[in-house]
Short mmCIF file of N, CA and C in Angstrom, two decimals:
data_model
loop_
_atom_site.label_atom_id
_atom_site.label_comp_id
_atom_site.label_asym_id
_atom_site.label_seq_id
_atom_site.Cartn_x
_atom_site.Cartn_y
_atom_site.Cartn_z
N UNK A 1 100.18 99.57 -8.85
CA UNK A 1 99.56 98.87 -7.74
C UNK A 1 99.27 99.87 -6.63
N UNK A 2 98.17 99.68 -6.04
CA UNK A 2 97.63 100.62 -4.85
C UNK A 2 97.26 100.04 -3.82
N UNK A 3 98.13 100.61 -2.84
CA UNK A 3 98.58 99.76 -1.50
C UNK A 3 97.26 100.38 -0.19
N UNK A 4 97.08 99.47 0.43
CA UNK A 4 96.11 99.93 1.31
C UNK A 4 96.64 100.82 2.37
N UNK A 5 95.77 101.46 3.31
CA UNK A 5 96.05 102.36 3.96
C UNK A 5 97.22 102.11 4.94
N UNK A 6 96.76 100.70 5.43
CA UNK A 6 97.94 100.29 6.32
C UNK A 6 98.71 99.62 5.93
N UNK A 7 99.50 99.19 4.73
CA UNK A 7 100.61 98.52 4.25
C UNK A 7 101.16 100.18 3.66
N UNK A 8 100.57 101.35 2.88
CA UNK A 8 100.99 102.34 3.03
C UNK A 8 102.09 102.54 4.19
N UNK A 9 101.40 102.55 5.60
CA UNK A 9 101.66 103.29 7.08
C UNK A 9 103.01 102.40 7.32
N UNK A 10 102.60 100.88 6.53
CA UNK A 10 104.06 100.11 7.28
C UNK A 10 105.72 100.24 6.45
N UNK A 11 104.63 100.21 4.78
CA UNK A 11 105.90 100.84 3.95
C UNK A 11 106.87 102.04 4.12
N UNK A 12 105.68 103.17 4.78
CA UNK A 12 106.52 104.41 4.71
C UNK A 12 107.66 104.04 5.77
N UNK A 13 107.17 103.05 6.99
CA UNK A 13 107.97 102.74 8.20
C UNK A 13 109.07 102.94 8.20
N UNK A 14 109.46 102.16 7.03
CA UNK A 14 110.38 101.38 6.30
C UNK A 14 111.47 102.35 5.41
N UNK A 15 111.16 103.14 5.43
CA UNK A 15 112.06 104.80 4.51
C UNK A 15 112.85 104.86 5.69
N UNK A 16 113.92 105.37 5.06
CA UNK A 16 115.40 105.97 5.58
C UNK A 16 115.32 105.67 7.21
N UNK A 17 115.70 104.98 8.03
CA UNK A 17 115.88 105.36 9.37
C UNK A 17 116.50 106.01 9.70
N UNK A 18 117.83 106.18 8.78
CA UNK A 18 118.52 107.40 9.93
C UNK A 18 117.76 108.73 9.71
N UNK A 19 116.80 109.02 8.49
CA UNK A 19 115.87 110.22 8.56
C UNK A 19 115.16 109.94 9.88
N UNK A 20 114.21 108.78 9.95
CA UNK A 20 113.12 108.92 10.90
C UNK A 20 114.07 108.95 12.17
N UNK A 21 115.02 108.82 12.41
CA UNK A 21 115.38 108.81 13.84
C UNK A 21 115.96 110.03 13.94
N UNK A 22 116.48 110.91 13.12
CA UNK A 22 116.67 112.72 13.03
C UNK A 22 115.46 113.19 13.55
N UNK A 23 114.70 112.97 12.46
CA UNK A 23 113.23 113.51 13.01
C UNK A 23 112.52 113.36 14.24
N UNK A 24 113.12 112.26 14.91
CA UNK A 24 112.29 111.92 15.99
C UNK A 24 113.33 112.81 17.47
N UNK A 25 114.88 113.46 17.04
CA UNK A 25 115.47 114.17 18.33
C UNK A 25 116.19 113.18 18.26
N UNK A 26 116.58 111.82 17.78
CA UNK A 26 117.66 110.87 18.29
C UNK A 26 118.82 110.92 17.30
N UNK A 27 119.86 110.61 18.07
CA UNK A 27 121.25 110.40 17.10
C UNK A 27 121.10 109.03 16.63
N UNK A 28 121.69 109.18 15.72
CA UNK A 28 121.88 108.17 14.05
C UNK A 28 123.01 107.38 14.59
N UNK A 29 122.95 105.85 15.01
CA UNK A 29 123.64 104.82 15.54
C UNK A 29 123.82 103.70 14.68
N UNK A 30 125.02 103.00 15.26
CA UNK A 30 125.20 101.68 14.38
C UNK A 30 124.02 100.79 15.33
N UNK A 31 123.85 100.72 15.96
CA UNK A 31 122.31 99.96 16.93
C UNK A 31 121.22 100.27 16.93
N UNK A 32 120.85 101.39 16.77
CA UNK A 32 119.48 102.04 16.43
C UNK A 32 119.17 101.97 14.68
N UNK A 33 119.97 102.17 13.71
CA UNK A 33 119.81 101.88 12.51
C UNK A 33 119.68 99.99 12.36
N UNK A 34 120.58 99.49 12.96
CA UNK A 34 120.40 97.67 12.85
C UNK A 34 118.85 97.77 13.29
N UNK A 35 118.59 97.57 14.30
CA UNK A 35 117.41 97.21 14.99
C UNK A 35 116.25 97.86 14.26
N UNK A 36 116.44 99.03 13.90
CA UNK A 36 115.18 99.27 12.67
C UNK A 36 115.29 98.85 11.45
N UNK A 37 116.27 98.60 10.79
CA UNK A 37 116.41 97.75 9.72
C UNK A 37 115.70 96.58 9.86
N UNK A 38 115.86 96.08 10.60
CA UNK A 38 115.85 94.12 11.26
C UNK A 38 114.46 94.33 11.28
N UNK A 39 113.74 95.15 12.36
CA UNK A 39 112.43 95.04 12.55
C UNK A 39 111.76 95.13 11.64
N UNK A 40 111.65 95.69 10.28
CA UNK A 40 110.97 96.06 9.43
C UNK A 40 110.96 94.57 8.72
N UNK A 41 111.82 93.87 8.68
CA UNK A 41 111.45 92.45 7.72
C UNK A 41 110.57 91.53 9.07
N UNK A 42 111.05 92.11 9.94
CA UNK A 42 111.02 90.73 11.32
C UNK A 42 109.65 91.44 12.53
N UNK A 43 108.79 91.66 12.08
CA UNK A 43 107.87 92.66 12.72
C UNK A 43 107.43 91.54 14.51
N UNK A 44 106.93 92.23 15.54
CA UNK A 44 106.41 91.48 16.37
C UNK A 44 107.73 90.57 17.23
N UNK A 45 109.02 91.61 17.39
CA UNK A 45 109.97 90.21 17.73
C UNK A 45 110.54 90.64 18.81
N UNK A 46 110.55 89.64 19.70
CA UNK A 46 111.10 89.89 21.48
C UNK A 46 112.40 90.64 20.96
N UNK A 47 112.49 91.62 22.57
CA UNK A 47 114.06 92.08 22.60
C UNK A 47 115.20 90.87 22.47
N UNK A 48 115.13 89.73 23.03
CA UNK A 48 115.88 88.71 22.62
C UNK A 48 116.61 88.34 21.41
N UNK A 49 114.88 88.45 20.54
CA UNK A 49 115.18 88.20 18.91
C UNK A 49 116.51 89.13 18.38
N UNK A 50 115.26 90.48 18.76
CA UNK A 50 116.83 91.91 18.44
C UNK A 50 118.02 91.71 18.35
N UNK A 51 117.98 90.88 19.47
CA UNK A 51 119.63 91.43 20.17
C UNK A 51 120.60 90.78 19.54
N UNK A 52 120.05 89.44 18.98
CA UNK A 52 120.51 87.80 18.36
C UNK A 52 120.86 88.59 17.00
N UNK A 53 119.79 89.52 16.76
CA UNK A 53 120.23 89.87 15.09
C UNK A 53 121.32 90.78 15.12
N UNK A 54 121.10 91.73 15.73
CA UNK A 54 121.83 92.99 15.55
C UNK A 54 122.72 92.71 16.27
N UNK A 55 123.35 91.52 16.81
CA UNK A 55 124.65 90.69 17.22
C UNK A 55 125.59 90.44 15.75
N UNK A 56 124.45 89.50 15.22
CA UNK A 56 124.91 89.03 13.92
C UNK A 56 125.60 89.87 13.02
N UNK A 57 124.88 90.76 12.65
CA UNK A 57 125.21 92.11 11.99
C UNK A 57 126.33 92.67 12.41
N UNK A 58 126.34 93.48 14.02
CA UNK A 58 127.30 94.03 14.09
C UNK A 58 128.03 93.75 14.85
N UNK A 59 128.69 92.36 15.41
CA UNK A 59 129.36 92.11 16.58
C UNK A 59 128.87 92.51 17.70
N UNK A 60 129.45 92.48 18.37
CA UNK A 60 129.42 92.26 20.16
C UNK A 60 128.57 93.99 20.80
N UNK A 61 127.59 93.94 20.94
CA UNK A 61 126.33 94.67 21.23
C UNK A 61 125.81 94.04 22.87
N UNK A 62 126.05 94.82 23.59
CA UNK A 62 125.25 94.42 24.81
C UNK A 62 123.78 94.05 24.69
N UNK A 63 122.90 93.23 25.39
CA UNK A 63 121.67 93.47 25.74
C UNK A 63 121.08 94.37 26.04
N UNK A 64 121.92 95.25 27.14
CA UNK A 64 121.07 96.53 27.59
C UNK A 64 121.48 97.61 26.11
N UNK A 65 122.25 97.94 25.54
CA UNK A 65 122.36 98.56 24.63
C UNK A 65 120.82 98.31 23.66
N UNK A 66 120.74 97.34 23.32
CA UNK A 66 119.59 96.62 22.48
C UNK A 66 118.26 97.73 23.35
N UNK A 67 118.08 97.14 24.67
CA UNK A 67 116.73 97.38 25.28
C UNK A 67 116.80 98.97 25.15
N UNK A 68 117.95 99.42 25.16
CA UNK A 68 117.74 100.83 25.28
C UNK A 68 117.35 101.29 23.87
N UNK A 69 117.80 101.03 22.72
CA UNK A 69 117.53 101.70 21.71
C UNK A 69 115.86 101.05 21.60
N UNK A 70 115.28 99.84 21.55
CA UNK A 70 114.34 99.31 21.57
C UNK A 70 113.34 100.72 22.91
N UNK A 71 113.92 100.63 24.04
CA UNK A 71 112.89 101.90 24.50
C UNK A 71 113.23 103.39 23.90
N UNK A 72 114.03 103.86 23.07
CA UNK A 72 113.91 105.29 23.13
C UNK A 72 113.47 105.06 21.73
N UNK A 73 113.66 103.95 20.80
CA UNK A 73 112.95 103.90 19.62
C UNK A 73 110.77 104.17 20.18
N UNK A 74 110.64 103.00 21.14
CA UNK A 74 109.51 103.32 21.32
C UNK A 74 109.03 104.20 21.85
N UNK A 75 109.71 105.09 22.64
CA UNK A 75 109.02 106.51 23.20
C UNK A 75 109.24 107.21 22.07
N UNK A 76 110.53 107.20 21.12
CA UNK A 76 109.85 108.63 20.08
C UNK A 76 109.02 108.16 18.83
N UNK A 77 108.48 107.20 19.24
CA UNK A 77 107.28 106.75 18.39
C UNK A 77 107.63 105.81 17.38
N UNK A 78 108.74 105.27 16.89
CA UNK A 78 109.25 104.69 16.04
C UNK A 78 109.05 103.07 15.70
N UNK A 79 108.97 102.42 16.86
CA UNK A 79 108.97 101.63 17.24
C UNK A 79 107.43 101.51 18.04
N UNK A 80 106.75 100.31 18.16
CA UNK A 80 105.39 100.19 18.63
C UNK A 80 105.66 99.20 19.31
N UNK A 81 105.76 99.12 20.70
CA UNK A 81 105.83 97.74 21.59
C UNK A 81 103.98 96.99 22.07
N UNK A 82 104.11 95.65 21.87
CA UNK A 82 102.82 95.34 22.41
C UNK A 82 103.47 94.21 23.37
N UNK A 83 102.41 93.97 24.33
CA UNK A 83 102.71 93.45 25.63
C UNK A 83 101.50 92.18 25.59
N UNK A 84 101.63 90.97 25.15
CA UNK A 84 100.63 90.21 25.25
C UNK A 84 100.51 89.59 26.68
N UNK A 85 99.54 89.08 27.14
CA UNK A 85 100.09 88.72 28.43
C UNK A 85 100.60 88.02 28.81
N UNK A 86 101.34 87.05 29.55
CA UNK A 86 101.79 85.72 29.62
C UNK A 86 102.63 85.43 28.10
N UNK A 87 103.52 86.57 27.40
CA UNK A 87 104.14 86.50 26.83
C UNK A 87 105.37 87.67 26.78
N UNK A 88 106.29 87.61 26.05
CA UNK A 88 107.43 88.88 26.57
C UNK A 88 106.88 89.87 25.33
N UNK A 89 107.33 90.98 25.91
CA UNK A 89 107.02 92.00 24.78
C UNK A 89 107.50 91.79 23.39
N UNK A 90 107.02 92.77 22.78
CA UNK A 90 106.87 92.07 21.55
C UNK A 90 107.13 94.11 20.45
N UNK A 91 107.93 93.86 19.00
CA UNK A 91 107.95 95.54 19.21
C UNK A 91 108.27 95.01 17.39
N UNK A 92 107.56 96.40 16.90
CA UNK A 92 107.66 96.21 15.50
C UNK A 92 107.56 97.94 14.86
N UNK A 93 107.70 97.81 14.02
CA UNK A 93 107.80 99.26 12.85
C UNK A 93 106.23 100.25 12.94
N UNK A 94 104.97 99.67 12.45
CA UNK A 94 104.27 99.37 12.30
C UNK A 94 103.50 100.15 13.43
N UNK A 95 103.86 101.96 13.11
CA UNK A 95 103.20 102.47 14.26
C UNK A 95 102.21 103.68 13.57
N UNK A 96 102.01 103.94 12.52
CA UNK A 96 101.03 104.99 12.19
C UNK A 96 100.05 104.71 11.96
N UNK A 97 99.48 103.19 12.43
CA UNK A 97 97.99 103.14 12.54
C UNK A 97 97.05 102.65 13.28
N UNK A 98 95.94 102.08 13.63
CA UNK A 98 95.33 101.70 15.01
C UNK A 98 95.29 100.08 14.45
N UNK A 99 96.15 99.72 14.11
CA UNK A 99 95.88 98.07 13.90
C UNK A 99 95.65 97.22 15.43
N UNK A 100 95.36 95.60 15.13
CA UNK A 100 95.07 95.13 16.20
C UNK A 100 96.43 93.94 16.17
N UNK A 101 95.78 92.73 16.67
CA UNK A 101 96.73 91.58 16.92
C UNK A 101 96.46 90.03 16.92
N UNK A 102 96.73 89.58 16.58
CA UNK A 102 96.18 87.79 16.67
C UNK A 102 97.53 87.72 17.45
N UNK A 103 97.13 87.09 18.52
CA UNK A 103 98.20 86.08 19.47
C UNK A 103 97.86 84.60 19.45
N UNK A 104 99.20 83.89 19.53
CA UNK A 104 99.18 82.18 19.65
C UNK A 104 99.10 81.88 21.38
N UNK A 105 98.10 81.38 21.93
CA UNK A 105 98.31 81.35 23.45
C UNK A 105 99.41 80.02 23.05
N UNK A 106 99.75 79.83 22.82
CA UNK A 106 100.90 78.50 23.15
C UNK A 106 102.32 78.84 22.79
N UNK A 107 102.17 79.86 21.46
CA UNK A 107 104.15 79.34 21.04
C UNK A 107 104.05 81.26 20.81
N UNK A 108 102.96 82.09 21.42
CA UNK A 108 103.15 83.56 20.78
C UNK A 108 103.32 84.09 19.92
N UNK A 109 103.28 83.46 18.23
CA UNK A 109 103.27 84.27 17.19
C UNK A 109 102.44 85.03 17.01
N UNK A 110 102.08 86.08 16.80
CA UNK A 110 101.59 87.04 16.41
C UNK A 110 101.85 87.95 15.06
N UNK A 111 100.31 88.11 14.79
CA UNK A 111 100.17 88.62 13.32
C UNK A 111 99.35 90.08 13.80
N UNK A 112 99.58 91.05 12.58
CA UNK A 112 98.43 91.71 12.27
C UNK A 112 97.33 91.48 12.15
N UNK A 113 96.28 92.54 12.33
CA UNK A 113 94.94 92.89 11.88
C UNK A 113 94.30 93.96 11.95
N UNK A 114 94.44 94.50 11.03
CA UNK A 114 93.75 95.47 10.21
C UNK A 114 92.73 96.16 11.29
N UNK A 115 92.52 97.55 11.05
CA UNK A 115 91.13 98.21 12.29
C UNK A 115 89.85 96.97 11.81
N UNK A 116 88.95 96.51 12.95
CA UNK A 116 87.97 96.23 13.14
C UNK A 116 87.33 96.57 12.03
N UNK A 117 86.48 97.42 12.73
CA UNK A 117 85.75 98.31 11.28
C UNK A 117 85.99 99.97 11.71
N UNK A 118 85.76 100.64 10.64
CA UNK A 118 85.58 102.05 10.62
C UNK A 118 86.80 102.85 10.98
N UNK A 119 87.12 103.94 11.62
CA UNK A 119 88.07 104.53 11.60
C UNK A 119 88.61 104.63 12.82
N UNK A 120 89.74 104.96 13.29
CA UNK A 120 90.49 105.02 14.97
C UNK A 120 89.50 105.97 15.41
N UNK A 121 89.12 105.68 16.70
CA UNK A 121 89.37 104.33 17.31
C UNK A 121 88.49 103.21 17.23
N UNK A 122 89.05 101.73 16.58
CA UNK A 122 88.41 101.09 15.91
C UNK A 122 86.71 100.73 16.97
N UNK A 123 86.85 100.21 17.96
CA UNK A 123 85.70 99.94 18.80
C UNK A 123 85.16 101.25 19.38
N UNK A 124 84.29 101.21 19.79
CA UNK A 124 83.57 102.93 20.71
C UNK A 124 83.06 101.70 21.96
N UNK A 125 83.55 102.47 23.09
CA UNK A 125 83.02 101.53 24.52
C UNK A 125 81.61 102.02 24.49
N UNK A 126 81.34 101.47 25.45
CA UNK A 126 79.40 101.77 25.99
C UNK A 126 79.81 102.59 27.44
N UNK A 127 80.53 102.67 27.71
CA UNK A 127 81.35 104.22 28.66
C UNK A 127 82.12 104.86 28.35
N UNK A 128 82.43 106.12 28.19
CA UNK A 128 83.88 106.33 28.04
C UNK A 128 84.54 107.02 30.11
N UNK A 129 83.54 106.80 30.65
CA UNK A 129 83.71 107.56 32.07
C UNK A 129 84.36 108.83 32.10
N UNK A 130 84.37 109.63 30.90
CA UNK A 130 84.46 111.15 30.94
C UNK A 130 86.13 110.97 29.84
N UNK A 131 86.45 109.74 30.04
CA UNK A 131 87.94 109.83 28.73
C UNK A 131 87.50 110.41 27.21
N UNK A 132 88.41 110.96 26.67
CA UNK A 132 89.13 111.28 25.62
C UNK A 132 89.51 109.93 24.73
N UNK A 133 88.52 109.25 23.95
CA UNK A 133 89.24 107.85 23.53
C UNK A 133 89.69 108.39 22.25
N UNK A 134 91.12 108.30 21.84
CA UNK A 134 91.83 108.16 20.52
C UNK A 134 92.50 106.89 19.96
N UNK A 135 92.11 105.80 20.77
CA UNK A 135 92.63 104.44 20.18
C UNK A 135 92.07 102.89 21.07
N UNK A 136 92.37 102.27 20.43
CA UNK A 136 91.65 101.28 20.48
C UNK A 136 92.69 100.13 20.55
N UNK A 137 93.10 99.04 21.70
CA UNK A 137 94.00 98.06 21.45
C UNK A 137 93.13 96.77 21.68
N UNK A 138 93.32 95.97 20.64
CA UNK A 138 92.59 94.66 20.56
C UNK A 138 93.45 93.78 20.31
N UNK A 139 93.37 92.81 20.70
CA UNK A 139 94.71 91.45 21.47
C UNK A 139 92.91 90.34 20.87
N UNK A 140 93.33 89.17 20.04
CA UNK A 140 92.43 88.11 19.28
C UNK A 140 93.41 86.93 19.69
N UNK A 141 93.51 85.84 20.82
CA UNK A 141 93.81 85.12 21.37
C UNK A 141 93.67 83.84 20.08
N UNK A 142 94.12 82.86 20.20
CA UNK A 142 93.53 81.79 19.68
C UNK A 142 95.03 80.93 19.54
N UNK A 143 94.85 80.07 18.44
CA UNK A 143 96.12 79.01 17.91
C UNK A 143 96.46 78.89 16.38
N UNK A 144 97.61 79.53 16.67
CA UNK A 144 98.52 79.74 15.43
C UNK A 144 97.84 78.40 14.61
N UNK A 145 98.01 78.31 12.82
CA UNK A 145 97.92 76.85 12.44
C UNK A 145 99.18 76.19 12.44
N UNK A 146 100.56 76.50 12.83
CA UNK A 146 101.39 75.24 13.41
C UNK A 146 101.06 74.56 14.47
N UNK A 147 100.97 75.20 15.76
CA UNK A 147 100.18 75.05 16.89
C UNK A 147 99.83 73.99 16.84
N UNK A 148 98.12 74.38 16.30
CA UNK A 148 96.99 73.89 16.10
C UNK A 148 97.28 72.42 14.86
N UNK A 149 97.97 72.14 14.07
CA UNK A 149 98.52 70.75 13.25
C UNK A 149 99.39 69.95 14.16
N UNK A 150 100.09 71.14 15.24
CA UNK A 150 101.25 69.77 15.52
C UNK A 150 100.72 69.16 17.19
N UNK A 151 99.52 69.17 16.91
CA UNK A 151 98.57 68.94 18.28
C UNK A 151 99.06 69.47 19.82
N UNK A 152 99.67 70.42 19.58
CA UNK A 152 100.33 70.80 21.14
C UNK A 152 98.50 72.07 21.57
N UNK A 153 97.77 71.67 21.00
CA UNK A 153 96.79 72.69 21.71
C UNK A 153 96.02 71.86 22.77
N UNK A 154 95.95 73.03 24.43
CA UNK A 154 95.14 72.05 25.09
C UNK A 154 93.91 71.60 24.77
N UNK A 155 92.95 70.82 25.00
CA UNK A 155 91.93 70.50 25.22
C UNK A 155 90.60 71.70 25.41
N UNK A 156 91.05 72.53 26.59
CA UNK A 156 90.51 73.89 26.67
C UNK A 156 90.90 74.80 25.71
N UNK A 157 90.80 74.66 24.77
CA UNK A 157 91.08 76.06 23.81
C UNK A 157 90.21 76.88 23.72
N UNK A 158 89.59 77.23 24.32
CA UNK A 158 88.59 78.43 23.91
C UNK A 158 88.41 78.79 25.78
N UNK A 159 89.22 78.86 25.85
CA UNK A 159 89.01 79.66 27.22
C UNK A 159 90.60 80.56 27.45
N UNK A 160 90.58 81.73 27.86
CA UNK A 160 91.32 82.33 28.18
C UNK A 160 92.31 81.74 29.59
N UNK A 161 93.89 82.03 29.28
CA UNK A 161 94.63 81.31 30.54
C UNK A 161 94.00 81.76 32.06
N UNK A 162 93.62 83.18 31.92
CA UNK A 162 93.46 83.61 33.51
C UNK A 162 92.03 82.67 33.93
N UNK A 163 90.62 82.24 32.89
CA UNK A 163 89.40 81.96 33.57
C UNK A 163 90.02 80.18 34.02
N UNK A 164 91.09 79.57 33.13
CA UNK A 164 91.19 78.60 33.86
C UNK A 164 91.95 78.06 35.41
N UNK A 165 92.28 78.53 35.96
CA UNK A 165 92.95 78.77 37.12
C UNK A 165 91.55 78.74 38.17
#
């Protein structure tokens, strides 16, 4: 079987953490190994989620312990945080490629999606005002299909939260 480019990028994710976190300058933890373990089945999941798991797992784990490995995972690249708006961050494995995002404006699940078309960076602006573009972040709003079956969608669905205000 031959895996596409980006289930490739998410599989490799998924190899040894305590390698990728050597490699990345960080020490090899009972909290930094949970939380990348966890994320790799559980992609897209609030620090909250984290903290609930890698509770489970390993007993009594602070919150800030959590947020911290969750930020030094994402500064040495390990970890990919996305920030939807009017939702809490959000952080998954799933960082060696220019993928995008489907968000639920109502309950925030969020899925993958694949580059647009063509290669990073998936869109080309009609300016770049003198930038250097190497990536492309695209956020696809809409309603999950639980959402959208268990009728909790407003009336306005096709308008973004900020134009209704």
């Amino acid at each position: 079987m031959t895996l596409s480019a980006a289930e490739s990028n998410h599989a490799t994710s998924a190899d040894d953490p305590r390698e990728r976190l050597r490699a990345a300058g960080l020490r090899v933890t009972k909290p930094r190994l949970a939380v990348l373990r966890w994320l790799v089945g559980h992609p897209h999941a609030t620090a909250d989620q984290v903290a609930t798991a890698v509770r489970r797992q390993l007993g009594s784990v602070s919150t800030q312990a959590v947020y911290d490995v969750l930020n030094a995972c994402s500064n040495a690249g390990l970890l990919r945080r996305i920030e939807p708006a009017g939702h809490p961050a959000r952080f998954e494995t799933r960082t060696a490629d220019n993928h995008h995002h489907l968000v639920c404006r109502n309950c925030g699940r969020t899925e993958d999606v694949d580059c647009v078309h063509g290669e990073a960076p998936c869109l080309t602006p009609s300016s770049t005002s003198g930038y250097e573009v190497d990536e492309a972040e695209v956020v696809f709003w809409g309603y999950c299909p639980d959402c959208r079956s268990s009728a909790t969608v407003p009336e306005e669905s096709g308008r973004h939260d900020e134009e209704r205000s």
